[in-house]
Amino acid sequence: MRAVSRRLLARSFASELLKAPLKKQHLIQSLAAYLLETKQIKTLDMVLADITKELANRGHVAAEVITAREISSVARAAITELVKSTTGATTAELSESTSPDLIGGVKLTIPGRELDTSVKRQLQQLKAER
């Protein structure tokens, strides 16, 4: 099997994902199998970054949200709206996780940007200023 370019692969994957979001697991397995078969598994991080960019270009942004504790539905809605307004996206999908190390605040990552308002980060900045 001949390998296709990462960007073509990303465009195709994004198109299929948007056409059939309920088949996400199957699409991911197919992508993994393709990368293994064409001996491109080392490019996985780059392929995922290309897919993320392609989806963002089509108005679908995936954001990672890390907080010290679970966020409320009100905070989730506010973060979703922030992501949409910041990126111009029509839809935003949040991947949420918690990390008690943050102490408080939010760490938000979207393609090409990061916002870190965590207490941990603020303490690190104060320490660096000394």
Backbone as JSON Lines, residues from 0, in Angstrom:
{"i":0,"aa":"M","n":[0.84,-1.17,0.0],"ca":[0.0,0.0,0.0],"c":[0.89,1.24,0.0]}
{"i":1,"aa":"R","n":[0.57,2.17,-0.87],"ca":[1.34,3.41,-0.97],"c":[0.78,4.44,0.0]}
{"i":2,"aa":"A","n":[1.67,5.11,0.72],"ca":[1.27,6.11,1.7],"c":[0.86,7.41,1.02]}
{"i":3,"aa":"V","n":[-0.15,8.08,1.59],"ca":[-0.55,9.4,1.11],"c":[0.03,10.45,2.05]}
{"i":4,"aa":"S","n":[0.01,11.69,1.63],"ca":[0.58,12.76,2.46],"c":[-0.23,12.93,3.74]}
{"i":5,"aa":"R","n":[0.43,13.45,4.77],"ca":[-0.23,13.7,6.05],"c":[-1.41,14.64,5.89]}
{"i":6,"aa":"R","n":[-1.24,15.67,5.09],"ca":[-2.3,16.66,4.95],"c":[-3.51,16.1,4.21]}
{"i":7,"aa":"L","n":[-3.26,15.3,3.2],"ca":[-4.36,14.65,2.49],"c":[-5.07,13.69,3.43]}
{"i":8,"aa":"L","n":[-4.31,12.96,4.21],"ca":[-4.87,12.04,5.19],"c":[-5.73,12.82,6.19]}
{"i":9,"aa":"A","n":[-5.23,13.96,6.67],"ca":[-5.96,14.78,7.64],"c":[-7.26,15.31,7.04]}
{"i":10,"aa":"R","n":[-7.21,15.78,5.79],"ca":[-8.42,16.28,5.13],"c":[-9.46,15.17,4.99]}
{"i":11,"aa":"S","n":[-9.02,14.0,4.58],"ca":[-9.94,12.87,4.39],"c":[-10.54,12.44,5.72]}
{"i":12,"aa":"F","n":[-9.7,12.33,6.75],"ca":[-10.18,11.91,8.06],"c":[-11.18,12.93,8.6]}
{"i":13,"aa":"A","n":[-10.86,14.22,8.49],"ca":[-11.77,15.27,8.98],"c":[-13.11,15.21,8.25]}
{"i":14,"aa":"S","n":[-13.08,15.02,6.94],"ca":[-14.32,14.92,6.16],"c":[-15.17,13.75,6.62]}
{"i":15,"aa":"E","n":[-14.54,12.61,6.79],"ca":[-15.28,11.42,7.23],"c":[-15.83,11.6,8.65]}
{"i":16,"aa":"L","n":[-15.04,12.2,9.5],"ca":[-15.46,12.42,10.88],"c":[-16.67,13.36,10.94]}
{"i":17,"aa":"L","n":[-16.66,14.39,10.13],"ca":[-17.78,15.33,10.11],"c":[-19.03,14.73,9.48]}
{"i":18,"aa":"K","n":[-18.83,13.82,8.52],"ca":[-19.97,13.16,7.89],"c":[-20.62,12.15,8.82]}
{"i":19,"aa":"A","n":[-19.78,11.44,9.59],"ca":[-20.29,10.35,10.43],"c":[-19.68,10.4,11.83]}
{"i":20,"aa":"P","n":[-20.06,11.41,12.64],"ca":[-19.45,11.54,13.97],"c":[-19.7,10.33,14.88]}
{"i":21,"aa":"L","n":[-20.76,9.6,14.63],"ca":[-21.06,8.43,15.46],"c":[-20.12,7.26,15.17]}
{"i":22,"aa":"K","n":[-19.4,7.33,14.06],"ca":[-18.45,6.28,13.7],"c":[-17.02,6.66,14.08]}
{"i":23,"aa":"K","n":[-16.88,7.59,15.04],"ca":[-15.56,8.1,15.42],"c":[-14.61,6.97,15.81]}
{"i":24,"aa":"Q","n":[-15.07,6.04,16.62],"ca":[-14.2,4.95,17.07],"c":[-13.71,4.11,15.89]}
{"i":25,"aa":"H","n":[-14.59,3.81,14.96],"ca":[-14.21,3.04,13.77],"c":[-13.19,3.81,12.93]}
{"i":26,"aa":"L","n":[-13.42,5.11,12.77],"ca":[-12.49,5.93,11.99],"c":[-11.11,5.98,12.64]}
{"i":27,"aa":"I","n":[-11.07,6.08,13.95],"ca":[-9.8,6.11,14.67],"c":[-9.06,4.79,14.49]}
{"i":28,"aa":"Q","n":[-9.79,3.7,14.59],"ca":[-9.16,2.38,14.39],"c":[-8.64,2.24,12.97]}
{"i":29,"aa":"S","n":[-9.39,2.72,12.0],"ca":[-8.95,2.66,10.61],"c":[-7.7,3.5,10.39]}
{"i":30,"aa":"L","n":[-7.65,4.68,10.99],"ca":[-6.47,5.54,10.87],"c":[-5.25,4.85,11.49]}
{"i":31,"aa":"A","n":[-5.42,4.28,12.66],"ca":[-4.31,3.58,13.32],"c":[-3.83,2.41,12.47]}
{"i":32,"aa":"A","n":[-4.75,1.64,11.92],"ca":[-4.39,0.5,11.07],"c":[-3.63,0.97,9.83]}
{"i":33,"aa":"Y","n":[-4.1,2.07,9.22],"ca":[-3.44,2.61,8.04],"c":[-2.01,3.04,8.37]}
{"i":34,"aa":"L","n":[-1.83,3.76,9.47],"ca":[-0.49,4.23,9.85],"c":[0.44,3.06,10.14]}
{"i":35,"aa":"L","n":[-0.1,2.01,10.75],"ca":[0.72,0.82,11.01],"c":[1.09,0.12,9.71]}
{"i":36,"aa":"E","n":[0.11,-0.05,8.84],"ca":[0.35,-0.76,7.59],"c":[1.34,-0.04,6.67]}
{"i":37,"aa":"T","n":[1.29,1.29,6.68],"ca":[2.18,2.06,5.82],"c":[3.46,2.49,6.54]}
{"i":38,"aa":"K","n":[3.67,1.93,7.72],"ca":[4.87,2.2,8.53],"c":[5.07,3.7,8.78]}
{"i":39,"aa":"Q","n":[3.96,4.37,9.11],"ca":[4.0,5.8,9.41],"c":[3.62,6.1,10.85]}
{"i":40,"aa":"I","n":[3.66,5.11,11.71],"ca":[3.2,5.29,13.09],"c":[3.98,6.4,13.81]}
{"i":41,"aa":"K","n":[5.23,6.63,13.4],"ca":[6.04,7.69,14.03],"c":[5.48,9.08,13.73]}
{"i":42,"aa":"T","n":[4.64,9.19,12.71],"ca":[4.07,10.49,12.34],"c":[2.72,10.74,13.03]}
{"i":43,"aa":"L","n":[2.33,9.87,13.94],"ca":[1.0,9.97,14.57],"c":[0.74,11.36,15.15]}
{"i":44,"aa":"D","n":[1.67,11.9,15.93],"ca":[1.46,13.21,16.54],"c":[1.25,14.3,15.49]}
{"i":45,"aa":"M","n":[2.02,14.23,14.41],"ca":[1.88,15.23,13.34],"c":[0.55,15.06,12.61]}
{"i":46,"aa":"V","n":[0.14,13.81,12.38],"ca":[-1.14,13.55,11.72],"c":[-2.28,14.07,12.58]}
{"i":47,"aa":"L","n":[-2.22,13.81,13.88],"ca":[-3.28,14.31,14.78],"c":[-3.32,15.83,14.8]}
{"i":48,"aa":"A","n":[-2.16,16.47,14.78],"ca":[-2.11,17.94,14.74],"c":[-2.72,18.45,13.43]}
{"i":49,"aa":"D","n":[-2.43,17.77,12.33],"ca":[-3.0,18.16,11.04],"c":[-4.52,17.99,11.03]}
{"i":50,"aa":"I","n":[-5.01,16.92,11.63],"ca":[-6.46,16.68,11.7],"c":[-7.11,17.77,12.55]}
{"i":51,"aa":"T","n":[-6.5,18.1,13.67],"ca":[-7.03,19.15,14.54],"c":[-7.11,20.47,13.8]}
{"i":52,"aa":"K","n":[-6.07,20.82,13.05],"ca":[-6.06,22.06,12.27],"c":[-7.13,22.03,11.18]}
{"i":53,"aa":"E","n":[-7.26,20.9,10.52],"ca":[-8.24,20.76,9.45],"c":[-9.66,20.94,10.0]}
{"i":54,"aa":"L","n":[-9.94,20.32,11.13],"ca":[-11.26,20.47,11.76],"c":[-11.49,21.92,12.16]}
{"i":55,"aa":"A","n":[-10.46,22.57,12.72],"ca":[-10.59,23.97,13.12],"c":[-10.87,24.85,11.91]}
{"i":56,"aa":"N","n":[-10.21,24.57,10.79],"ca":[-10.46,25.33,9.56],"c":[-11.9,25.18,9.08]}
{"i":57,"aa":"R","n":[-12.53,24.1,9.47],"ca":[-13.91,23.84,9.06],"c":[-14.91,24.26,10.15]}
{"i":58,"aa":"G","n":[-14.41,24.96,11.18],"ca":[-15.3,25.48,12.21],"c":[-15.57,24.56,13.38]}
{"i":59,"aa":"H","n":[-14.78,23.52,13.53],"ca":[-14.97,22.54,14.61],"c":[-13.69,22.48,15.43]}
{"i":60,"aa":"V","n":[-13.72,23.08,16.61],"ca":[-12.51,23.18,17.43],"c":[-12.59,22.22,18.6]}
{"i":61,"aa":"A","n":[-11.49,21.51,18.8],"ca":[-11.34,20.64,19.97],"c":[-10.45,21.37,20.96]}
{"i":62,"aa":"A","n":[-10.91,21.49,22.19],"ca":[-10.16,22.19,23.22],"c":[-9.95,21.25,24.4]}
{"i":63,"aa":"E","n":[-8.79,21.4,25.03],"ca":[-8.49,20.63,26.23],"c":[-8.61,21.55,27.43]}
{"i":64,"aa":"V","n":[-9.39,21.13,28.42],"ca":[-9.6,21.93,29.62],"c":[-9.13,21.1,30.81]}
{"i":65,"aa":"I","n":[-8.19,21.67,31.58],"ca":[-7.7,21.0,32.78],"c":[-8.0,21.92,33.96]}
{"i":66,"aa":"T","n":[-8.63,21.38,34.97],"ca":[-8.96,22.13,36.18],"c":[-8.57,21.31,37.4]}
{"i":67,"aa":"A","n":[-8.54,21.97,38.56],"ca":[-8.21,21.27,39.79],"c":[-9.35,20.34,40.22]}
{"i":68,"aa":"R","n":[-10.58,20.77,39.94],"ca":[-11.77,19.97,40.27],"c":[-12.72,19.97,39.07]}
{"i":69,"aa":"E","n":[-13.71,19.11,39.11],"ca":[-14.68,19.08,38.01],"c":[-15.33,20.44,37.86]}
{"i":70,"aa":"I","n":[-15.62,20.81,36.61],"ca":[-16.24,22.11,36.38],"c":[-17.75,21.96,36.31]}
{"i":71,"aa":"S","n":[-18.43,23.05,36.65],"ca":[-19.89,23.05,36.62],"c":[-20.38,23.18,35.18]}
{"i":72,"aa":"S","n":[-21.67,22.92,35.0],"ca":[-22.24,23.06,33.65],"c":[-22.22,24.52,33.2]}
{"i":73,"aa":"V","n":[-22.35,25.45,34.14],"ca":[-22.29,26.88,33.81],"c":[-20.88,27.25,33.33]}
{"i":74,"aa":"A","n":[-19.87,26.78,34.05],"ca":[-18.48,27.05,33.65],"c":[-18.17,26.39,32.31]}
{"i":75,"aa":"R","n":[-18.67,25.17,32.11],"ca":[-18.46,24.45,30.85],"c":[-19.04,25.24,29.69]}
{"i":76,"aa":"A","n":[-20.25,25.75,29.87],"ca":[-20.89,26.55,28.8],"c":[-20.1,27.83,28.54]}
{"i":77,"aa":"A","n":[-19.61,28.46,29.59],"ca":[-18.83,29.7,29.42],"c":[-17.52,29.42,28.69]}
{"i":78,"aa":"I","n":[-16.87,28.33,29.02],"ca":[-15.61,27.97,28.35],"c":[-15.87,27.64,26.89]}
{"i":79,"aa":"T","n":[-16.94,26.92,26.63],"ca":[-17.3,26.58,25.25],"c":[-17.53,27.86,24.44]}
{"i":80,"aa":"E","n":[-18.25,28.81,25.0],"ca":[-18.51,30.07,24.3],"c":[-17.22,30.87,24.1]}
{"i":81,"aa":"L","n":[-16.32,30.84,25.1],"ca":[-15.03,31.5,24.96],"c":[-14.23,30.91,23.8]}
{"i":82,"aa":"V","n":[-14.22,29.6,23.72],"ca":[-13.5,28.92,22.64],"c":[-14.09,29.3,21.28]}
{"i":83,"aa":"K","n":[-15.41,29.27,21.18],"ca":[-16.06,29.63,19.93],"c":[-15.77,31.07,19.52]}
{"i":84,"aa":"S","n":[-15.9,31.99,20.47],"ca":[-15.7,33.4,20.13],"c":[-14.24,33.7,19.82]}
{"i":85,"aa":"T","n":[-13.32,33.03,20.49],"ca":[-11.9,33.24,20.26],"c":[-11.45,32.71,18.91]}
{"i":86,"aa":"T","n":[-12.02,31.58,18.52],"ca":[-11.57,30.93,17.29],"c":[-12.48,31.17,16.08]}
{"i":87,"aa":"G","n":[-13.69,31.64,16.33],"ca":[-14.65,31.8,15.25],"c":[-15.31,30.49,14.85]}
{"i":88,"aa":"A","n":[-15.16,29.48,15.7],"ca":[-15.71,28.15,15.4],"c":[-17.22,28.14,15.58]}
{"i":89,"aa":"T","n":[-17.86,27.23,14.86],"ca":[-19.3,27.04,15.02],"c":[-19.58,26.01,16.11]}
{"i":90,"aa":"T","n":[-18.66,25.08,16.29],"ca":[-18.8,24.1,17.37],"c":[-17.47,23.94,18.09]}
{"i":91,"aa":"A","n":[-17.58,23.65,19.37],"ca":[-16.39,23.42,20.18],"c":[-16.61,22.18,21.03]}
{"i":92,"aa":"E","n":[-15.66,21.29,21.0],"ca":[-15.73,20.06,21.79],"c":[-14.66,20.14,22.87]}
{"i":93,"aa":"L","n":[-15.1,20.02,24.12],"ca":[-14.17,20.11,25.24],"c":[-13.76,18.73,25.71]}
{"i":94,"aa":"S","n":[-12.48,18.56,25.88],"ca":[-11.93,17.36,26.5],"c":[-11.52,17.8,27.9]}
{"i":95,"aa":"E","n":[-12.23,17.31,28.9],"ca":[-12.03,17.77,30.27],"c":[-11.24,16.77,31.09]}
{"i":96,"aa":"S","n":[-10.35,17.29,31.92],"ca":[-9.65,16.45,32.89],"c":[-9.35,17.29,34.12]}
{"i":97,"aa":"T","n":[-9.04,16.6,35.2],"ca":[-8.7,17.31,36.43],"c":[-7.27,16.98,36.84]}
{"i":98,"aa":"S","n":[-6.65,17.95,37.49],"ca":[-5.3,17.79,38.01],"c":[-5.2,18.61,39.29]}
{"i":99,"aa":"P","n":[-5.25,17.94,40.45],"ca":[-5.17,18.67,41.72],"c":[-3.91,19.53,41.83]}
{"i":100,"aa":"D","n":[-2.88,19.22,41.04],"ca":[-1.64,20.01,41.05],"c":[-1.88,21.48,40.69]}
{"i":101,"aa":"L","n":[-2.93,21.75,39.94],"ca":[-3.21,23.12,39.52],"c":[-3.67,24.0,40.69]}
{"i":102,"aa":"I","n":[-4.12,23.39,41.75],"ca":[-4.63,24.04,42.97],"c":[-5.98,24.71,42.71]}
{"i":103,"aa":"G","n":[-6.07,25.49,41.67],"ca":[-7.3,26.19,41.28],"c":[-7.08,26.79,39.91]}
{"i":104,"aa":"G","n":[-8.14,27.37,39.33],"ca":[-8.04,27.98,38.02],"c":[-8.23,27.0,36.89]}
{"i":105,"aa":"V","n":[-7.89,27.44,35.69],"ca":[-8.14,26.66,34.47],"c":[-6.92,26.73,33.56]}
{"i":106,"aa":"K","n":[-6.66,25.61,32.9],"ca":[-5.67,25.56,31.84],"c":[-6.44,25.13,30.58]}
{"i":107,"aa":"L","n":[-6.46,26.0,29.57],"ca":[-7.23,25.77,28.36],"c":[-6.29,25.75,27.16]}
{"i":108,"aa":"T","n":[-6.35,24.68,26.37],"ca":[-5.52,24.57,25.19],"c":[-6.41,24.37,23.97]}
{"i":109,"aa":"I","n":[-6.22,25.25,22.98],"ca":[-6.89,25.13,21.68],"c":[-5.8,25.16,20.62]}
{"i":110,"aa":"P","n":[-6.09,24.72,19.4],"ca":[-5.03,24.71,18.39],"c":[-4.31,26.05,18.27]}
{"i":111,"aa":"G","n":[-3.01,26.02,18.55],"ca":[-2.18,27.19,18.41],"c":[-2.18,28.16,19.58]}
{"i":112,"aa":"R","n":[-2.95,27.86,20.62],"ca":[-3.05,28.79,21.76],"c":[-3.19,28.03,23.07]}
{"i":113,"aa":"E","n":[-2.74,28.71,24.14],"ca":[-2.92,28.14,25.48],"c":[-3.17,29.27,26.47]}
{"i":114,"aa":"L","n":[-4.13,29.05,27.35],"ca":[-4.44,29.99,28.41],"c":[-4.28,29.24,29.72]}
{"i":115,"aa":"D","n":[-3.41,29.73,30.58],"ca":[-3.15,29.08,31.87],"c":[-3.4,30.08,32.98]}
{"i":116,"aa":"T","n":[-4.57,29.98,33.62],"ca":[-4.91,30.85,34.74],"c":[-4.88,30.09,36.05]}
{"i":117,"aa":"S","n":[-4.14,28.99,36.07],"ca":[-4.1,28.17,37.28],"c":[-3.33,28.86,38.4]}
{"i":118,"aa":"V","n":[-3.67,28.52,39.62],"ca":[-2.97,29.06,40.79],"c":[-1.52,28.59,40.75]}
{"i":119,"aa":"K","n":[-1.29,27.37,40.31],"ca":[0.08,26.85,40.2],"c":[0.93,27.76,39.3]}
{"i":120,"aa":"R","n":[0.39,28.14,38.15],"ca":[1.11,29.0,37.21],"c":[1.38,30.37,37.83]}
{"i":121,"aa":"Q","n":[0.38,30.91,38.52],"ca":[0.55,32.22,39.15],"c":[1.63,32.17,40.23]}
{"i":122,"aa":"L","n":[1.67,31.09,40.99],"ca":[2.72,30.93,42.01],"c":[4.1,30.81,41.36]}
{"i":123,"aa":"Q","n":[4.17,30.09,40.23],"ca":[5.45,29.96,39.52],"c":[5.91,31.34,39.02]}
{"i":124,"aa":"Q","n":[4.98,32.15,38.54],"ca":[5.35,33.48,38.06],"c":[5.85,34.37,39.21]}
{"i":125,"aa":"L","n":[5.19,34.28,40.34],"ca":[5.65,35.05,41.51],"c":[7.04,34.63,41.95]}
{"i":126,"aa":"K","n":[7.29,33.32,41.94],"ca":[8.59,32.79,42.32],"c":[9.67,33.27,41.36]}
{"i":127,"aa":"A","n":[9.35,33.32,40.05],"ca":[10.31,33.73,39.04],"c":[10.65,35.22,39.17]}
{"i":128,"aa":"E","n":[9.72,36.01,39.67],"ca":[9.93,37.45,39.81],"c":[10.86,37.8,40.97]}
{"i":129,"aa":"R","n":[11.02,36.89,41.89],"ca":[11.85,37.16,43.08],"c":[13.28,37.26,42.75]}
